[in-house]
Amino acid sequence: MTRPSTTIYAILLLMLSAAIVPSIKAQDGTTAYNYLNITSSSRIYGLGGVNITTVEEELSTTDQNPALLGPEMSNQVLVDYMRYLGESNFAGVRYTHSAGERGAWAAGIRYFGYGSMKETDVDGTILGTFSPKDLSFSGSFSYDITDRLRGGITLKFLHSSYEQYSAFAVATDLGINYYDPDHDVSLSVVGANLGGQIKKFNDKSTGLPIDVRLGITKGFSGIPLRVSITAWNLTKWHLPYLETGDGTSKEDFKEKDTFTSNLFRHLVFGLDFVPSDRFYIALGYNYKTRTDMSTYSRSFLSGFSLAAGLNLRRFSLGLAFAQPHTGATTLMVNLNLNLQDIIN
Protein backbone atom coordinates (compact mmCIF):
# COMPACT_ATOMS: atom_id res chain seq x y z
CA MET A 1 0.00 0.00 0.00
CA THR A 2 1.15 3.55 -0.70
CA ARG A 3 1.17 6.07 2.11
CA PRO A 4 -0.68 9.35 1.40
CA SER A 5 1.37 12.48 1.75
CA THR A 6 1.03 14.56 4.92
CA THR A 7 -0.12 17.49 2.77
CA ILE A 8 -3.09 15.55 1.36
CA TYR A 9 -4.15 14.43 4.82
CA ALA A 10 -3.88 17.97 6.20
CA ILE A 11 -5.93 19.40 3.33
CA LEU A 12 -8.69 16.84 3.89
CA LEU A 13 -8.81 17.59 7.61
CA LEU A 14 -9.06 21.32 6.85
CA MET A 15 -11.89 20.66 4.39
CA LEU A 16 -13.78 18.72 7.04
CA SER A 17 -13.17 21.43 9.62
CA ALA A 18 -14.43 24.07 7.19
CA ALA A 19 -17.65 22.12 6.79
CA ILE A 20 -18.08 21.63 10.53
CA VAL A 21 -17.17 24.99 12.08
CA PRO A 22 -19.91 27.15 10.47
CA SER A 23 -22.55 24.70 11.71
CA ILE A 24 -21.45 24.76 15.34
CA LYS A 25 -23.07 26.97 17.93
CA ALA A 26 -22.26 27.11 21.61
CA GLN A 27 -23.84 24.08 23.22
CA ASP A 28 -25.77 24.90 26.39
CA GLY A 29 -27.34 21.51 26.95
CA THR A 30 -30.77 22.54 25.60
CA THR A 31 -30.76 20.01 22.79
CA ALA A 32 -33.21 17.34 21.80
CA TYR A 33 -32.47 14.19 19.79
CA ASN A 34 -29.88 13.03 22.35
CA TYR A 35 -30.77 9.46 21.41
CA LEU A 36 -28.46 10.04 18.44
CA ASN A 37 -25.56 9.58 20.86
CA ILE A 38 -26.70 6.06 21.80
CA THR A 39 -24.78 3.60 19.66
CA SER A 40 -26.37 0.67 17.84
CA SER A 41 -23.14 -1.35 18.10
CA SER A 42 -22.58 -3.73 21.02
CA ARG A 43 -18.82 -3.51 20.43
CA ILE A 44 -18.80 0.30 20.60
CA TYR A 45 -21.08 0.19 23.63
CA GLY A 46 -18.58 -2.11 25.31
CA LEU A 47 -15.77 0.30 24.43
CA GLY A 48 -17.42 3.09 26.42
CA GLY A 49 -20.30 4.05 24.14
CA VAL A 50 -18.30 6.40 21.91
CA ASN A 51 -15.69 5.13 19.43
CA ILE A 52 -14.86 6.30 15.88
CA THR A 53 -11.64 4.37 15.15
CA THR A 54 -12.23 0.61 15.55
CA VAL A 55 -11.47 -0.90 12.14
CA GLU A 56 -13.18 -4.25 11.48
CA GLU A 57 -14.85 -5.89 8.50
CA GLU A 58 -18.11 -5.68 10.40
CA LEU A 59 -20.98 -3.29 9.71
CA SER A 60 -21.72 -2.59 13.40
CA THR A 61 -18.40 -0.77 13.96
CA THR A 62 -19.34 1.92 11.41
CA ASP A 63 -22.15 3.22 13.64
CA GLN A 64 -20.49 6.50 14.68
CA ASN A 65 -18.12 7.08 11.76
CA PRO A 66 -19.23 6.58 8.13
CA ALA A 67 -15.57 6.60 7.10
CA LEU A 68 -15.22 3.11 8.64
CA LEU A 69 -17.72 1.75 6.10
CA GLY A 70 -16.13 -0.04 3.15
CA PRO A 71 -16.64 -2.39 0.18
CA GLU A 72 -15.14 -5.23 2.23
CA MET A 73 -18.44 -5.27 4.18
CA SER A 74 -20.60 -5.76 1.07
CA ASN A 75 -23.89 -7.64 1.52
CA GLN A 76 -23.94 -7.51 5.31
CA VAL A 77 -27.05 -6.99 7.46
CA LEU A 78 -26.93 -5.74 11.04
CA VAL A 79 -29.81 -6.33 13.45
CA ASP A 80 -29.53 -4.61 16.83
CA TYR A 81 -31.59 -4.59 20.01
CA MET A 82 -31.02 -2.71 23.26
CA ARG A 83 -32.79 -2.82 26.59
CA TYR A 84 -32.07 0.66 27.88
CA LEU A 85 -32.97 2.60 31.02
CA GLY A 86 -36.44 2.17 32.52
CA GLU A 87 -38.86 0.66 30.01
CA SER A 88 -36.92 1.91 26.99
CA ASN A 89 -36.33 -0.51 24.13
CA PHE A 90 -34.34 0.30 21.01
CA ALA A 91 -34.04 -1.79 17.84
CA GLY A 92 -32.83 -1.39 14.28
CA VAL A 93 -31.70 -2.98 11.05
CA ARG A 94 -29.06 -1.85 8.56
CA TYR A 95 -27.78 -3.14 5.20
CA THR A 96 -24.62 -2.34 3.22
CA HIS A 97 -23.31 -3.05 -0.25
CA SER A 98 -20.21 -2.12 -2.22
CA ALA A 99 -20.27 0.71 -4.76
CA GLY A 100 -17.45 -0.19 -7.10
CA GLU A 101 -14.01 -1.20 -5.85
CA ARG A 102 -13.46 1.83 -3.61
CA GLY A 103 -16.90 2.79 -2.37
CA ALA A 104 -19.78 1.47 -0.28
CA TRP A 105 -23.28 2.52 0.74
CA ALA A 106 -25.53 1.55 3.63
CA ALA A 107 -29.15 2.19 4.61
CA GLY A 108 -30.97 1.55 7.85
CA ILE A 109 -33.78 2.35 10.26
CA ARG A 110 -33.73 2.48 14.05
CA TYR A 111 -36.61 2.68 16.52
CA PHE A 112 -36.42 4.24 20.00
CA GLY A 113 -39.34 3.44 22.28
CA TYR A 114 -39.52 4.79 25.84
CA GLY A 115 -42.35 2.72 27.29
CA SER A 116 -45.73 3.86 28.55
CA MET A 117 -46.12 7.19 30.37
CA LYS A 118 -49.05 8.79 32.16
CA GLU A 119 -50.88 11.59 30.41
CA THR A 120 -52.18 14.30 32.79
CA ASP A 121 -53.78 17.71 32.58
CA VAL A 122 -52.41 20.89 34.17
CA ASP A 123 -53.97 19.91 37.51
CA GLY A 124 -52.30 16.50 37.54
CA THR A 125 -55.43 14.52 36.73
CA ILE A 126 -54.54 11.34 34.88
CA LEU A 127 -56.18 11.28 31.45
CA GLY A 128 -54.60 8.10 30.16
CA THR A 129 -51.24 6.93 28.86
CA PHE A 130 -49.07 7.53 25.81
CA SER A 131 -45.91 6.00 24.36
CA PRO A 132 -43.30 8.47 23.09
CA LYS A 133 -41.02 7.27 20.33
CA ASP A 134 -38.32 8.34 17.88
CA LEU A 135 -37.41 6.99 14.45
CA SER A 136 -34.16 7.44 12.57
CA PHE A 137 -33.80 6.66 8.85
CA SER A 138 -30.19 6.77 7.66
CA GLY A 139 -28.20 6.47 4.47
CA SER A 140 -24.39 6.38 4.29
CA PHE A 141 -21.71 6.51 1.63
CA SER A 142 -17.94 6.06 1.92
CA TYR A 143 -15.05 6.20 -0.51
CA ASP A 144 -11.40 5.18 -0.37
CA ILE A 145 -9.50 8.37 -1.16
CA THR A 146 -6.19 6.49 -0.97
CA ASP A 147 -5.22 3.00 0.21
CA ARG A 148 -5.10 4.27 3.80
CA LEU A 149 -7.44 7.23 3.82
CA ARG A 150 -11.22 6.92 3.65
CA GLY A 151 -13.99 9.50 3.87
CA GLY A 152 -17.68 9.03 4.57
CA ILE A 153 -21.01 10.78 5.03
CA THR A 154 -24.26 9.74 6.72
CA LEU A 155 -27.58 11.49 6.18
CA LYS A 156 -30.24 10.92 8.87
CA PHE A 157 -33.95 11.75 8.77
CA LEU A 158 -35.37 11.98 12.29
CA HIS A 159 -39.01 11.74 13.29
CA SER A 160 -40.28 12.17 16.86
CA SER A 161 -43.77 11.52 18.21
CA TYR A 162 -44.54 12.51 21.81
CA GLU A 163 -48.29 12.28 22.51
CA GLN A 164 -49.92 14.93 20.25
CA TYR A 165 -46.60 16.60 19.47
CA SER A 166 -44.31 15.60 16.62
CA ALA A 167 -41.16 16.93 15.01
CA PHE A 168 -38.91 16.21 12.02
CA ALA A 169 -35.20 16.94 11.62
CA VAL A 170 -32.32 16.20 9.30
CA ALA A 171 -28.78 15.49 10.51
CA THR A 172 -25.46 14.68 8.85
CA ASP A 173 -22.32 12.91 10.05
CA LEU A 174 -19.04 13.61 8.24
CA GLY A 175 -15.99 11.44 8.90
CA ILE A 176 -12.42 10.82 7.82
CA ASN A 177 -10.33 7.82 8.86
CA TYR A 178 -6.64 7.11 8.36
CA TYR A 179 -5.64 3.48 8.92
CA ASP A 180 -2.09 2.14 8.82
CA PRO A 181 -2.25 -1.69 9.01
CA ASP A 182 1.54 -1.98 9.17
CA HIS A 183 1.60 -0.20 12.53
CA ASP A 184 -1.98 -1.09 13.51
CA VAL A 185 -3.02 2.50 14.11
CA SER A 186 -6.32 4.19 13.24
CA LEU A 187 -6.99 7.94 13.42
CA SER A 188 -10.35 9.62 12.84
CA VAL A 189 -12.16 12.93 12.99
CA VAL A 190 -15.95 13.15 12.85
CA GLY A 191 -18.47 15.96 12.74
CA ALA A 192 -21.61 14.43 14.23
CA ASN A 193 -25.28 15.44 14.06
CA LEU A 194 -24.82 18.53 11.91
CA GLY A 195 -28.22 19.84 10.89
CA GLY A 196 -31.46 21.12 12.35
CA GLN A 197 -35.22 20.85 12.69
CA ILE A 198 -37.61 21.16 9.77
CA LYS A 199 -40.79 20.67 11.79
CA LYS A 200 -40.63 21.88 15.41
CA PHE A 201 -42.22 20.62 18.63
CA ASN A 202 -45.21 22.94 19.23
CA ASP A 203 -43.40 25.66 17.23
CA LYS A 204 -40.52 25.56 19.71
CA SER A 205 -37.05 25.11 18.22
CA THR A 206 -34.65 22.67 19.86
CA GLY A 207 -31.11 22.00 18.73
CA LEU A 208 -29.43 18.77 17.70
CA PRO A 209 -26.50 17.42 19.77
CA ILE A 210 -23.89 18.74 17.33
CA ASP A 211 -20.45 17.41 18.14
CA VAL A 212 -16.85 17.18 16.93
CA ARG A 213 -14.98 13.99 17.80
CA LEU A 214 -11.36 12.90 17.52
CA GLY A 215 -10.12 9.38 18.08
CA ILE A 216 -7.20 6.98 17.96
CA THR A 217 -6.95 3.20 18.21
CA LYS A 218 -3.53 1.56 18.52
CA GLY A 219 -2.62 -2.11 18.46
CA PHE A 220 0.61 -3.65 19.74
CA SER A 221 2.85 -6.13 17.98
CA GLY A 222 2.76 -9.58 19.56
CA ILE A 223 -0.01 -8.64 22.00
CA PRO A 224 -3.71 -9.15 21.09
CA LEU A 225 -4.72 -5.80 22.58
CA ARG A 226 -5.90 -2.52 21.09
CA VAL A 227 -6.28 0.70 23.06
CA SER A 228 -8.75 3.42 22.02
CA ILE A 229 -9.09 7.01 23.19
CA THR A 230 -11.98 9.09 21.88
CA ALA A 231 -12.45 12.80 22.57
CA TRP A 232 -16.05 14.00 22.22
CA ASN A 233 -18.29 16.93 23.20
CA LEU A 234 -15.56 19.12 21.75
CA THR A 235 -17.95 21.96 20.93
CA LYS A 236 -17.92 22.94 24.60
CA TRP A 237 -15.01 22.77 27.06
CA HIS A 238 -16.87 23.34 30.34
CA LEU A 239 -18.92 20.30 31.36
CA PRO A 240 -19.58 20.91 35.07
CA TYR A 241 -21.39 18.41 37.25
CA LEU A 242 -22.67 18.24 40.83
CA GLU A 243 -20.83 16.03 43.29
CA THR A 244 -23.21 14.71 45.95
CA GLY A 245 -20.81 12.58 47.97
CA ASP A 246 -22.44 9.52 49.55
CA GLY A 247 -25.86 11.18 49.82
CA THR A 248 -25.78 11.57 53.62
CA SER A 249 -24.36 15.08 53.80
CA LYS A 250 -26.74 17.99 54.48
CA GLU A 251 -24.44 20.44 52.74
CA ASP A 252 -25.27 21.82 49.31
CA PHE A 253 -24.05 19.86 46.32
CA LYS A 254 -20.63 20.95 45.09
CA GLU A 255 -20.18 21.92 41.47
CA LYS A 256 -17.11 20.38 39.87
CA ASP A 257 -15.66 22.44 37.04
CA THR A 258 -11.92 21.93 37.32
CA PHE A 259 -9.52 21.49 34.41
CA THR A 260 -9.01 17.81 35.23
CA SER A 261 -12.71 16.97 35.53
CA ASN A 262 -13.52 18.79 32.29
CA LEU A 263 -10.67 17.03 30.48
CA PHE A 264 -11.71 13.53 31.50
CA ARG A 265 -15.40 14.18 30.87
CA HIS A 266 -14.38 14.71 27.23
CA LEU A 267 -12.53 11.39 27.00
CA VAL A 268 -13.72 7.80 26.56
CA PHE A 269 -11.26 4.93 26.98
CA GLY A 270 -11.57 1.50 25.40
CA LEU A 271 -9.61 -1.74 25.47
CA ASP A 272 -10.10 -4.50 22.88
CA PHE A 273 -8.77 -8.01 23.60
CA VAL A 274 -8.69 -9.89 20.27
CA PRO A 275 -6.97 -13.27 20.72
CA SER A 276 -8.25 -14.45 17.31
CA ASP A 277 -10.38 -13.40 14.37
CA ARG A 278 -13.23 -15.40 15.91
CA PHE A 279 -13.53 -13.81 19.34
CA TYR A 280 -13.11 -10.51 21.17
CA ILE A 281 -13.73 -8.91 24.55
CA ALA A 282 -14.13 -5.13 24.85
CA LEU A 283 -13.91 -3.03 28.01
CA GLY A 284 -14.68 0.68 28.22
CA TYR A 285 -14.65 3.53 30.70
CA ASN A 286 -16.70 6.71 30.25
CA TYR A 287 -15.94 9.23 33.01
CA LYS A 288 -18.79 11.50 31.93
CA THR A 289 -21.31 8.70 32.42
CA ARG A 290 -19.90 8.00 35.88
CA THR A 291 -20.00 11.63 36.99
CA ASP A 292 -23.45 12.18 35.48
CA MET A 293 -24.60 9.40 37.84
CA SER A 294 -22.82 11.03 40.78
CA THR A 295 -25.38 10.21 43.46
CA TYR A 296 -25.34 8.04 46.57
CA SER A 297 -26.93 5.24 44.55
CA ARG A 298 -24.23 5.21 41.88
CA SER A 299 -22.74 1.74 41.62
CA PHE A 300 -19.10 0.72 41.39
CA LEU A 301 -19.75 -0.31 37.78
CA SER A 302 -21.03 3.13 36.78
CA GLY A 303 -19.02 4.39 33.81
CA PHE A 304 -17.70 0.94 32.91
CA SER A 305 -19.03 -1.22 30.08
CA LEU A 306 -18.25 -4.69 28.80
CA ALA A 307 -18.84 -6.49 25.51
CA ALA A 308 -17.95 -9.82 23.93
CA GLY A 309 -18.35 -11.12 20.42
CA LEU A 310 -18.18 -14.33 18.44
CA ASN A 311 -17.36 -14.18 14.72
CA LEU A 312 -18.28 -17.07 12.43
CA ARG A 313 -18.19 -17.30 8.64
CA ARG A 314 -21.88 -16.57 8.06
CA PHE A 315 -22.61 -14.34 11.03
CA SER A 316 -21.25 -12.68 14.15
CA LEU A 317 -22.94 -12.21 17.50
CA GLY A 318 -22.17 -9.42 19.97
CA LEU A 319 -23.36 -8.82 23.54
CA ALA A 320 -22.77 -5.74 25.72
CA PHE A 321 -23.56 -4.84 29.32
CA ALA A 322 -23.38 -1.69 31.46
CA GLN A 323 -24.88 -0.47 34.73
CA PRO A 324 -24.71 3.33 34.85
CA HIS A 325 -26.91 3.34 37.97
CA THR A 326 -27.76 0.74 40.61
CA GLY A 327 -31.35 0.67 39.35
CA ALA A 328 -30.50 0.64 35.66
CA THR A 329 -28.90 -2.28 33.88
CA THR A 330 -28.54 -1.94 30.12
CA LEU A 331 -28.10 -4.82 27.67
CA MET A 332 -27.39 -4.80 23.94
CA VAL A 333 -27.41 -7.58 21.33
CA ASN A 334 -26.02 -7.41 17.78
CA LEU A 335 -26.48 -9.96 15.01
CA ASN A 336 -24.32 -9.24 11.97
CA LEU A 337 -25.22 -11.45 8.97
CA ASN A 338 -23.01 -11.99 5.92
CA LEU A 339 -25.59 -12.62 3.20
CA GLN A 340 -22.96 -13.47 0.59
CA ASP A 341 -21.73 -16.46 2.61
CA ILE A 342 -25.29 -17.49 3.51
CA ILE A 343 -26.32 -17.52 -0.18
CA ASN A 344 -23.21 -19.45 -1.20
Tab-separated table of C-alpha atoms in Angstrom, residues 1 53 55 147-150 177-182 184-187 226:
chain	number	residue	atom	x	y	z
A	1	MET	CA	0.000	0.000	0.000
A	53	THR	CA	-11.643	4.372	15.151
A	55	VAL	CA	-11.469	-0.904	12.136
A	147	ASP	CA	-5.222	3.005	0.215
A	148	ARG	CA	-5.104	4.270	3.802
A	149	LEU	CA	-7.443	7.234	3.818
A	150	ARG	CA	-11.221	6.917	3.649
A	177	ASN	CA	-10.330	7.816	8.862
A	178	TYR	CA	-6.638	7.111	8.361
A	179	TYR	CA	-5.644	3.481	8.923
A	180	ASP	CA	-2.090	2.138	8.815
A	181	PRO	CA	-2.247	-1.687	9.008
A	182	ASP	CA	1.539	-1.982	9.172
A	184	ASP	CA	-1.984	-1.086	13.506
A	185	VAL	CA	-3.016	2.501	14.114
A	186	SER	CA	-6.316	4.187	13.244
A	187	LEU	CA	-6.994	7.942	13.419
A	226	ARG	CA	-5.895	-2.516	21.087
